[in-house]
PDB file of C-alpha atoms in Angstrom:
ATOM      1  CA  GLN A   1       6.622 -25.666   1.164  1.00 72.00           C
ATOM      2  CA  LYS A   2       7.278 -22.548   2.936  1.00 78.00           C
ATOM      3  CA  GLU A   3       5.873 -22.539   6.472  1.00 90.00           C
ATOM      4  CA  VAL A   4       5.296 -20.052   9.040  1.00 94.00           C
ATOM      5  CA  GLU A   5       4.607 -21.233  12.646  1.00 95.00           C
ATOM      6  CA  GLN A   6       2.923 -19.330  15.390  1.00 94.00           C
ATOM      7  CA  ASN A   7       1.501 -20.335  18.743  1.00 85.00           C
ATOM      8  CA  SER A   8      -2.253 -20.014  18.242  1.00 77.00           C
ATOM      9  CA  GLY A   9      -2.727 -19.043  21.817  1.00 81.00           C
ATOM     10  CA  PRO A  10      -4.892 -17.589  23.214  1.00 91.00           C
ATOM     11  CA  LEU A  11      -2.335 -15.477  25.136  1.00 95.00           C
ATOM     12  CA  SER A  12      -3.434 -13.512  28.043  1.00 96.00           C
ATOM     13  CA  VAL A  13      -1.641 -10.764  29.679  1.00 97.00           C
ATOM     14  CA  PRO A  14      -2.511  -8.087  32.318  1.00 97.00           C
ATOM     15  CA  GLU A  15      -2.757  -4.497  31.319  1.00 97.00           C
ATOM     16  CA  GLY A  16       0.621  -2.873  31.630  1.00 97.00           C
ATOM     17  CA  ALA A  17       2.690  -6.094  31.030  1.00 97.00           C
ATOM     18  CA  ILE A  18       4.861  -7.152  28.286  1.00 97.00           C
ATOM     19  CA  ALA A  19       3.358  -9.451  25.599  1.00 97.00           C
ATOM     20  CA  SER A  20       5.746 -11.677  23.750  1.00 97.00           C
ATOM     21  CA  LEU A  21       4.690 -13.089  20.430  1.00 97.00           C
ATOM     22  CA  ASN A  22       6.881 -15.682  18.514  1.00 96.00           C
ATOM     23  CA  CYS A  23       7.141 -16.859  14.952  1.00 96.00           C
ATOM     24  CA  THR A  24       9.372 -19.391  13.154  1.00 97.00           C
ATOM     25  CA  TYR A  25       9.734 -19.840   9.476  1.00 96.00           C
ATOM     26  CA  SER A  26      11.111 -22.656   7.312  1.00 94.00           C
ATOM     27  CA  ASP A  27      12.587 -20.787   4.234  1.00 91.00           C
ATOM     28  CA  ARG A  28      16.155 -19.734   4.813  1.00 91.00           C
ATOM     29  CA  GLY A  29      15.935 -17.533   1.919  1.00 88.00           C
ATOM     30  CA  SER A  30      13.335 -15.276   3.399  1.00 91.00           C
ATOM     31  CA  GLN A  31      14.192 -11.643   3.165  1.00 89.00           C
ATOM     32  CA  SER A  32      11.364  -9.671   4.830  1.00 93.00           C
ATOM     33  CA  PHE A  33       9.470 -10.168   7.879  1.00 95.00           C
ATOM     34  CA  PHE A  34       6.264  -8.352   9.050  1.00 96.00           C
ATOM     35  CA  TRP A  35       3.695  -8.367  11.993  1.00 97.00           C
ATOM     36  CA  TYR A  36       0.145  -7.546  11.274  1.00 97.00           C
ATOM     37  CA  ARG A  37      -2.526  -6.913  13.789  1.00 97.00           C
ATOM     38  CA  GLN A  38      -6.169  -7.995  12.859  1.00 97.00           C
ATOM     39  CA  TYR A  39      -9.124  -7.216  14.937  1.00 96.00           C
ATOM     40  CA  SER A  40     -12.068  -9.536  14.781  1.00 94.00           C
ATOM     41  CA  GLY A  41     -14.100  -8.902  11.534  1.00 93.00           C
ATOM     42  CA  LYS A  42     -11.432  -6.489  10.182  1.00 96.00           C
ATOM     43  CA  SER A  43      -8.521  -6.709   7.688  1.00 96.00           C
ATOM     44  CA  PRO A  44      -4.986  -6.826   8.835  1.00 97.00           C
ATOM     45  CA  GLU A  45      -2.956  -3.664   9.879  1.00 97.00           C
ATOM     46  CA  LEU A  46       0.729  -3.521   9.310  1.00 96.00           C
ATOM     47  CA  ILE A  47       2.458  -2.626  12.547  1.00 96.00           C
ATOM     48  CA  MET A  48       6.068  -3.655  12.071  1.00 96.00           C
ATOM     49  CA  SER A  49       8.440  -4.557   9.270  1.00 95.00           C
ATOM     50  CA  ILE A  50      12.023  -5.869   9.796  1.00 95.00           C
ATOM     51  CA  TYR A  51      14.671  -6.932   7.358  1.00 93.00           C
ATOM     52  CA  SER A  52      17.842  -7.414   9.067  1.00 93.00           C
ATOM     53  CA  ASN A  53      19.038  -9.269  12.200  1.00 96.00           C
ATOM     54  CA  GLY A  54      18.436  -7.568  15.519  1.00 96.00           C
ATOM     55  CA  ASP A  55      15.911  -5.303  17.017  1.00 97.00           C
ATOM     56  CA  LYS A  56      13.613  -2.625  15.599  1.00 97.00           C
ATOM     57  CA  GLU A  57      11.736  -0.423  17.885  1.00 97.00           C
ATOM     58  CA  ASP A  58       8.582   1.710  17.136  1.00 96.00           C
ATOM     59  CA  GLY A  59       6.872   3.088  20.056  1.00 96.00           C
ATOM     60  CA  ARG A  60       5.538   0.247  22.282  1.00 97.00           C
ATOM     61  CA  PHE A  61       6.444  -2.420  19.766  1.00 98.00           C
ATOM     62  CA  THR A  62       9.815  -4.157  19.295  1.00 98.00           C
ATOM     63  CA  ALA A  63      10.405  -6.657  16.588  1.00 98.00           C
ATOM     64  CA  GLN A  64      13.474  -9.063  16.830  1.00 98.00           C
ATOM     65  CA  LEU A  65      14.905 -11.037  13.998  1.00 97.00           C
ATOM     66  CA  ASN A  66      17.342 -13.784  14.125  1.00 97.00           C
ATOM     67  CA  LYS A  67      17.860 -15.231  10.693  1.00 95.00           C
ATOM     68  CA  ALA A  68      20.250 -18.026  11.821  1.00 95.00           C
ATOM     69  CA  SER A  69      17.623 -19.272  14.119  1.00 96.00           C
ATOM     70  CA  GLN A  70      14.864 -18.663  11.616  1.00 96.00           C
ATOM     71  CA  TYR A  71      12.947 -16.800  14.523  1.00 96.00           C
ATOM     72  CA  VAL A  72      11.110 -13.526  14.604  1.00 97.00           C
ATOM     73  CA  SER A  73       9.253 -12.106  17.688  1.00 97.00           C
ATOM     74  CA  LEU A  74       7.136  -9.168  18.676  1.00 98.00           C
ATOM     75  CA  LEU A  75       7.154  -7.508  21.989  1.00 98.00           C
ATOM     76  CA  ILE A  76       4.396  -5.288  23.113  1.00 98.00           C
ATOM     77  CA  ARG A  77       5.288  -3.137  26.127  1.00 98.00           C
ATOM     78  CA  ASP A  78       2.736  -1.564  28.508  1.00 98.00           C
ATOM     79  CA  SER A  79       0.068  -3.720  26.992  1.00 98.00           C
ATOM     80  CA  GLN A  80      -3.383  -2.047  26.580  1.00 97.00           C
ATOM     81  CA  PRO A  81      -6.884  -3.651  26.331  1.00 97.00           C
ATOM     82  CA  SER A  82      -7.008  -2.054  22.943  1.00 97.00           C
ATOM     83  CA  ASP A  83      -4.048  -4.314  21.962  1.00 97.00           C
ATOM     84  CA  SER A  84      -6.355  -7.456  22.145  1.00 97.00           C
ATOM     85  CA  ALA A  85      -6.385  -8.845  18.580  1.00 97.00           C
ATOM     86  CA  THR A  86      -4.919 -11.580  16.544  1.00 96.00           C
ATOM     87  CA  TYR A  87      -1.379 -10.934  15.486  1.00 97.00           C
ATOM     88  CA  LEU A  88      -0.116 -12.422  12.081  1.00 96.00           C
ATOM     89  CA  CYS A  89       3.430 -13.094  11.444  1.00 96.00           C
ATOM     90  CA  ALA A  90       4.211 -12.762   7.627  1.00 95.00           C
ATOM     91  CA  VAL A  91       7.412 -13.749   5.787  1.00 94.00           C
ATOM     92  CA  GLY A  92       8.527 -12.727   2.343  1.00 91.00           C
ATOM     93  CA  SER A  93      11.044 -14.244   0.046  1.00 78.00           C
ATOM     94  CA  GLY A  94      12.111 -14.032  -3.553  1.00 68.00           C
ATOM     95  CA  SER A  95      11.284 -11.610  -6.350  1.00 66.00           C
ATOM     96  CA  ALA A  96       7.584 -12.330  -6.270  1.00 62.00           C
ATOM     97  CA  ARG A  97       7.099 -10.395  -3.091  1.00 81.00           C
ATOM     98  CA  GLN A  98       4.435 -12.620  -1.946  1.00 87.00           C
ATOM     99  CA  LEU A  99       4.012 -13.179   1.858  1.00 91.00           C
ATOM    100  CA  THR A 100       3.390 -16.369   3.707  1.00 91.00           C
ATOM    101  CA  PHE A 101       1.353 -15.879   6.781  1.00 92.00           C
ATOM    102  CA  GLY A 102       1.323 -17.628   9.991  1.00 93.00           C
ATOM    103  CA  SER A 103      -2.125 -18.820  11.427  1.00 92.00           C
ATOM    104  CA  GLY A 104      -1.864 -15.952  13.971  1.00 94.00           C
ATOM    105  CA  THR A 105      -1.723 -15.611  17.716  1.00 95.00           C
ATOM    106  CA  GLN A 106      -4.703 -14.303  19.602  1.00 95.00           C
ATOM    107  CA  LEU A 107      -3.802 -11.920  22.325  1.00 96.00           C
ATOM    108  CA  THR A 108      -6.131 -10.835  25.085  1.00 97.00           C
ATOM    109  CA  VAL A 109      -4.957  -8.056  27.435  1.00 97.00           C
ATOM    110  CA  LEU A 110      -6.923  -8.063  30.690  1.00 96.00           C
ATOM    111  CA  PRO A 111      -7.882  -4.652  32.340  1.00 93.00           C
TER     112      PRO A 111
ATOM    113  CA  GLY B  11       0.177   7.436   3.904  1.00 72.00           C
ATOM    114  CA  ALA B  12      -0.257   3.936   2.360  1.00 90.00           C
ATOM    115  CA  VAL B  13      -4.103   3.795   2.395  1.00 94.00           C
ATOM    116  CA  VAL B  14      -6.033   1.091   0.291  1.00 97.00           C
ATOM    117  CA  SER B  15      -9.730   1.102  -0.043  1.00 97.00           C
ATOM    118  CA  GLN B  16     -12.183  -1.516  -1.123  1.00 98.00           C
ATOM    119  CA  HIS B  17     -15.785  -1.354  -2.485  1.00 97.00           C
ATOM    120  CA  PRO B  18     -18.129  -2.689  -1.551  1.00 97.00           C
ATOM    121  CA  SER B  19     -17.403  -3.357   2.073  1.00 97.00           C
ATOM    122  CA  TRP B  20     -20.202  -6.031   1.917  1.00 97.00           C
ATOM    123  CA  VAL B  21     -22.381  -7.664  -0.581  1.00 97.00           C
ATOM    124  CA  ILE B  22     -25.210 -10.147  -0.715  1.00 97.00           C
ATOM    125  CA  CYS B  23     -25.811 -11.891  -3.971  1.00 96.00           C
ATOM    126  CA  LYS B  24     -27.931 -14.744  -5.368  1.00 97.00           C
ATOM    127  CA  SER B  25     -26.316 -18.051  -6.492  1.00 97.00           C
ATOM    128  CA  GLY B  26     -25.433 -17.846 -10.125  1.00 97.00           C
ATOM    129  CA  THR B  27     -24.598 -14.018 -10.351  1.00 97.00           C
ATOM    130  CA  SER B  28     -21.303 -12.226 -10.649  1.00 97.00           C
ATOM    131  CA  VAL B  29     -19.948  -9.769  -8.153  1.00 97.00           C
ATOM    132  CA  LYS B  30     -17.139  -7.205  -8.830  1.00 97.00           C
ATOM    133  CA  ILE B  31     -14.940  -5.941  -6.049  1.00 98.00           C
ATOM    134  CA  GLU B  32     -12.586  -2.933  -6.533  1.00 97.00           C
ATOM    135  CA  CYS B  33      -9.368  -2.288  -4.679  1.00 97.00           C
ATOM    136  CA  ARG B  34      -7.786   1.013  -4.831  1.00 96.00           C
ATOM    137  CA  SER B  35      -4.409   2.490  -3.682  1.00 94.00           C
ATOM    138  CA  LEU B  36      -5.388   6.161  -2.667  1.00 95.00           C
ATOM    139  CA  ASP B  37      -1.963   7.822  -1.949  1.00 91.00           C
ATOM    140  CA  PHE B  38       0.605   5.648  -3.869  1.00 91.00           C
ATOM    141  CA  GLN B  39       0.924   3.774  -7.266  1.00 91.00           C
ATOM    142  CA  ALA B  40       0.742   0.025  -6.836  1.00 90.00           C
ATOM    143  CA  THR B  41       2.274  -1.942  -9.734  1.00 89.00           C
ATOM    144  CA  THR B  42       1.494  -5.152  -7.593  1.00 92.00           C
ATOM    145  CA  MET B  43      -1.573  -5.905  -5.732  1.00 95.00           C
ATOM    146  CA  PHE B  44      -2.677  -9.174  -4.046  1.00 96.00           C
ATOM    147  CA  TRP B  45      -6.143 -10.848  -3.489  1.00 97.00           C
ATOM    148  CA  TYR B  46      -6.707 -12.920  -0.478  1.00 96.00           C
ATOM    149  CA  ARG B  47      -9.685 -14.780   0.930  1.00 96.00           C
ATOM    150  CA  GLN B  48     -10.294 -15.456   4.721  1.00 95.00           C
ATOM    151  CA  PHE B  49     -12.752 -17.981   6.096  1.00 93.00           C
ATOM    152  CA  PRO B  50     -13.823 -17.615   9.811  1.00 89.00           C
ATOM    153  CA  LYS B  51     -11.188 -18.445  12.396  1.00 85.00           C
ATOM    154  CA  GLN B  52      -8.657 -19.144   9.603  1.00 88.00           C
ATOM    155  CA  SER B  53      -5.631 -17.251   8.317  1.00 87.00           C
ATOM    156  CA  LEU B  54      -5.291 -15.370   4.983  1.00 91.00           C
ATOM    157  CA  MET B  55      -5.192 -17.587   1.866  1.00 91.00           C
ATOM    158  CA  LEU B  56      -3.519 -15.850  -1.030  1.00 93.00           C
ATOM    159  CA  MET B  57      -5.633 -16.233  -4.166  1.00 95.00           C
ATOM    160  CA  ALA B  58      -3.696 -14.282  -6.820  1.00 95.00           C
ATOM    161  CA  THR B  59      -1.073 -11.738  -7.579  1.00 93.00           C
ATOM    162  CA  SER B  60      -2.192  -8.893  -9.695  1.00 91.00           C
ATOM    163  CA  ASN B  61       0.396  -6.913 -11.838  1.00 89.00           C
ATOM    164  CA  GLU B  62      -0.542  -3.722 -13.552  1.00 88.00           C
ATOM    165  CA  GLY B  63      -0.743  -4.264 -17.380  1.00 85.00           C
ATOM    166  CA  SER B  64      -0.292  -8.034 -17.219  1.00 87.00           C
ATOM    167  CA  LYS B  65      -2.364 -11.201 -16.435  1.00 89.00           C
ATOM    168  CA  ALA B  66      -2.693 -12.164 -12.808  1.00 93.00           C
ATOM    169  CA  THR B  67      -0.783 -15.064 -11.306  1.00 93.00           C
ATOM    170  CA  TYR B  68      -3.250 -17.574  -9.530  1.00 95.00           C
ATOM    171  CA  GLU B  69      -2.229 -19.800  -6.619  1.00 93.00           C
ATOM    172  CA  GLN B  70      -2.652 -23.476  -7.192  1.00 93.00           C
ATOM    173  CA  GLY B  71      -6.328 -24.605  -6.777  1.00 93.00           C
ATOM    174  CA  VAL B  72      -7.751 -21.126  -7.520  1.00 95.00           C
ATOM    175  CA  GLU B  73      -9.997 -21.195 -10.498  1.00 94.00           C
ATOM    176  CA  LYS B  74      -8.917 -18.257 -12.917  1.00 93.00           C
ATOM    177  CA  ASP B  75     -12.065 -18.546 -14.898  1.00 95.00           C
ATOM    178  CA  LYS B  76     -14.107 -18.086 -11.790  1.00 96.00           C
ATOM    179  CA  PHE B  77     -12.119 -15.376 -10.095  1.00 97.00           C
ATOM    180  CA  LEU B  78     -11.442 -12.773 -12.717  1.00 96.00           C
ATOM    181  CA  ILE B  79      -8.651 -10.311 -11.883  1.00 95.00           C
ATOM    182  CA  ASN B  80      -8.021  -7.153 -13.819  1.00 92.00           C
ATOM    183  CA  HIS B  81      -5.244  -4.469 -12.894  1.00 91.00           C
ATOM    184  CA  ALA B  82      -5.867  -1.820 -15.551  1.00 84.00           C
ATOM    185  CA  SER B  83      -4.203   1.020 -13.847  1.00 91.00           C
ATOM    186  CA  LEU B  84      -1.414   1.813 -11.164  1.00 91.00           C
ATOM    187  CA  THR B  85      -4.144   2.376  -8.624  1.00 93.00           C
ATOM    188  CA  LEU B  86      -6.992  -0.086  -9.337  1.00 94.00           C
ATOM    189  CA  SER B  87      -7.413  -3.820  -9.393  1.00 95.00           C
ATOM    190  CA  THR B  88     -10.812  -5.536  -9.634  1.00 96.00           C
ATOM    191  CA  LEU B  89     -11.802  -9.075  -8.570  1.00 97.00           C
ATOM    192  CA  THR B  90     -14.966 -10.528 -10.328  1.00 97.00           C
ATOM    193  CA  VAL B  91     -16.464 -13.589  -8.820  1.00 97.00           C
ATOM    194  CA  THR B  92     -18.326 -15.167 -11.556  1.00 97.00           C
ATOM    195  CA  SER B  93     -21.336 -17.517 -11.173  1.00 96.00           C
ATOM    196  CA  ALA B  94     -21.090 -17.257  -7.301  1.00 97.00           C
ATOM    197  CA  HIS B  95     -22.095 -20.230  -5.239  1.00 96.00           C
ATOM    198  CA  PRO B  96     -22.717 -20.339  -1.521  1.00 96.00           C
ATOM    199  CA  GLU B  97     -19.268 -21.941  -0.947  1.00 95.00           C
ATOM    200  CA  ASP B  98     -17.749 -18.802  -2.385  1.00 96.00           C
ATOM    201  CA  SER B  99     -19.136 -16.789   0.711  1.00 96.00           C
ATOM    202  CA  SER B 100     -16.053 -15.410   2.501  1.00 96.00           C
ATOM    203  CA  PHE B 101     -14.119 -12.254   3.455  1.00 97.00           C
ATOM    204  CA  TYR B 102     -12.148 -11.175   0.464  1.00 98.00           C
ATOM    205  CA  ILE B 103      -9.147  -8.700   1.190  1.00 98.00           C
ATOM    206  CA  CYS B 104      -6.869  -6.905  -1.278  1.00 97.00           C
ATOM    207  CA  SER B 105      -3.502  -5.616  -0.545  1.00 96.00           C
ATOM    208  CA  ALA B 106      -1.221  -3.281  -2.304  1.00 95.00           C
ATOM    209  CA  LEU B 107       2.565  -3.434  -2.484  1.00 92.00           C
ATOM    210  CA  LEU B 108       4.274  -0.190  -1.410  1.00 88.00           C
ATOM    211  CA  PRO B 109       7.032   0.642  -3.992  1.00 81.00           C
ATOM    212  CA  GLY B 110      10.458   1.361  -2.954  1.00 79.00           C
ATOM    213  CA  GLN B 111      13.910  -0.243  -3.152  1.00 72.00           C
ATOM    214  CA  GLY B 112      14.139  -3.071  -1.032  1.00 74.00           C
ATOM    215  CA  ARG B 113      10.671  -2.639   0.435  1.00 77.00           C
ATOM    216  CA  TYR B 114       8.137  -5.348   0.471  1.00 85.00           C
ATOM    217  CA  GLU B 115       5.426  -3.964   2.651  1.00 91.00           C
ATOM    218  CA  GLN B 116       1.863  -4.803   1.838  1.00 94.00           C
ATOM    219  CA  TYR B 117      -1.021  -2.547   2.954  1.00 95.00           C
ATOM    220  CA  PHE B 118      -4.450  -4.121   3.165  1.00 97.00           C
ATOM    221  CA  GLY B 119      -7.863  -2.750   2.273  1.00 97.00           C
ATOM    222  CA  PRO B 120     -10.696  -2.974   4.565  1.00 98.00           C
ATOM    223  CA  GLY B 121     -12.011  -6.056   3.014  1.00 97.00           C
ATOM    224  CA  THR B 122     -15.286  -7.104   1.319  1.00 98.00           C
ATOM    225  CA  ARG B 123     -17.607  -9.595   2.966  1.00 97.00           C
ATOM    226  CA  LEU B 124     -19.464 -11.693   0.383  1.00 97.00           C
ATOM    227  CA  THR B 125     -22.604 -13.699   1.140  1.00 97.00           C
ATOM    228  CA  VAL B 126     -24.052 -15.968  -1.753  1.00 97.00           C
ATOM    229  CA  THR B 127     -27.576 -16.879  -0.953  1.00 96.00           C
TER     230      THR B 127
END
């Protein structure tokens, strides 16, 4: 059974702070890792993908992957109230290209 | 780029009727699409994988005769909920796999909210 674990939160940070979201996964054969943002009542939106160990930066977002520790994280710098949403960690493995989603972390950025 | 549309965005139907939901990749061809269901306060649940030109692969516990999936072209997959019941009321979301060597990114449609009365 492939599992993806996230802290459900809620996580609250003040505006301008760094928000740190964490995710662990059980399948050592996992090859692709994604962070999606989902606003209430909306569908998920892809914000970051990472395939190899290390950091990947895109604007205010940085994804970090450590395959040895089976750990992936997302940092959001200069958090804004518009970043308030549920963040879903998703992990892909195998040729089926299916994703296993975590239950999501609810982030609130306080003005 | 990588835009996926869904139609309708919401639908209300009577118990026992069928509802068809369309999922289209607008600016890329998608050999593989996925159908998810999401209940309130819960994460996404994969229902089935839809491959163009072949039968869909359903996840365990999903009734293939109730949730009919057709992926007749590289830009269109449809989900038909047959003989809908109130317990089928949910948020149905499709995604399309962006093609590319070593890429496994899924882009989601805006979702269809189904209410069965």
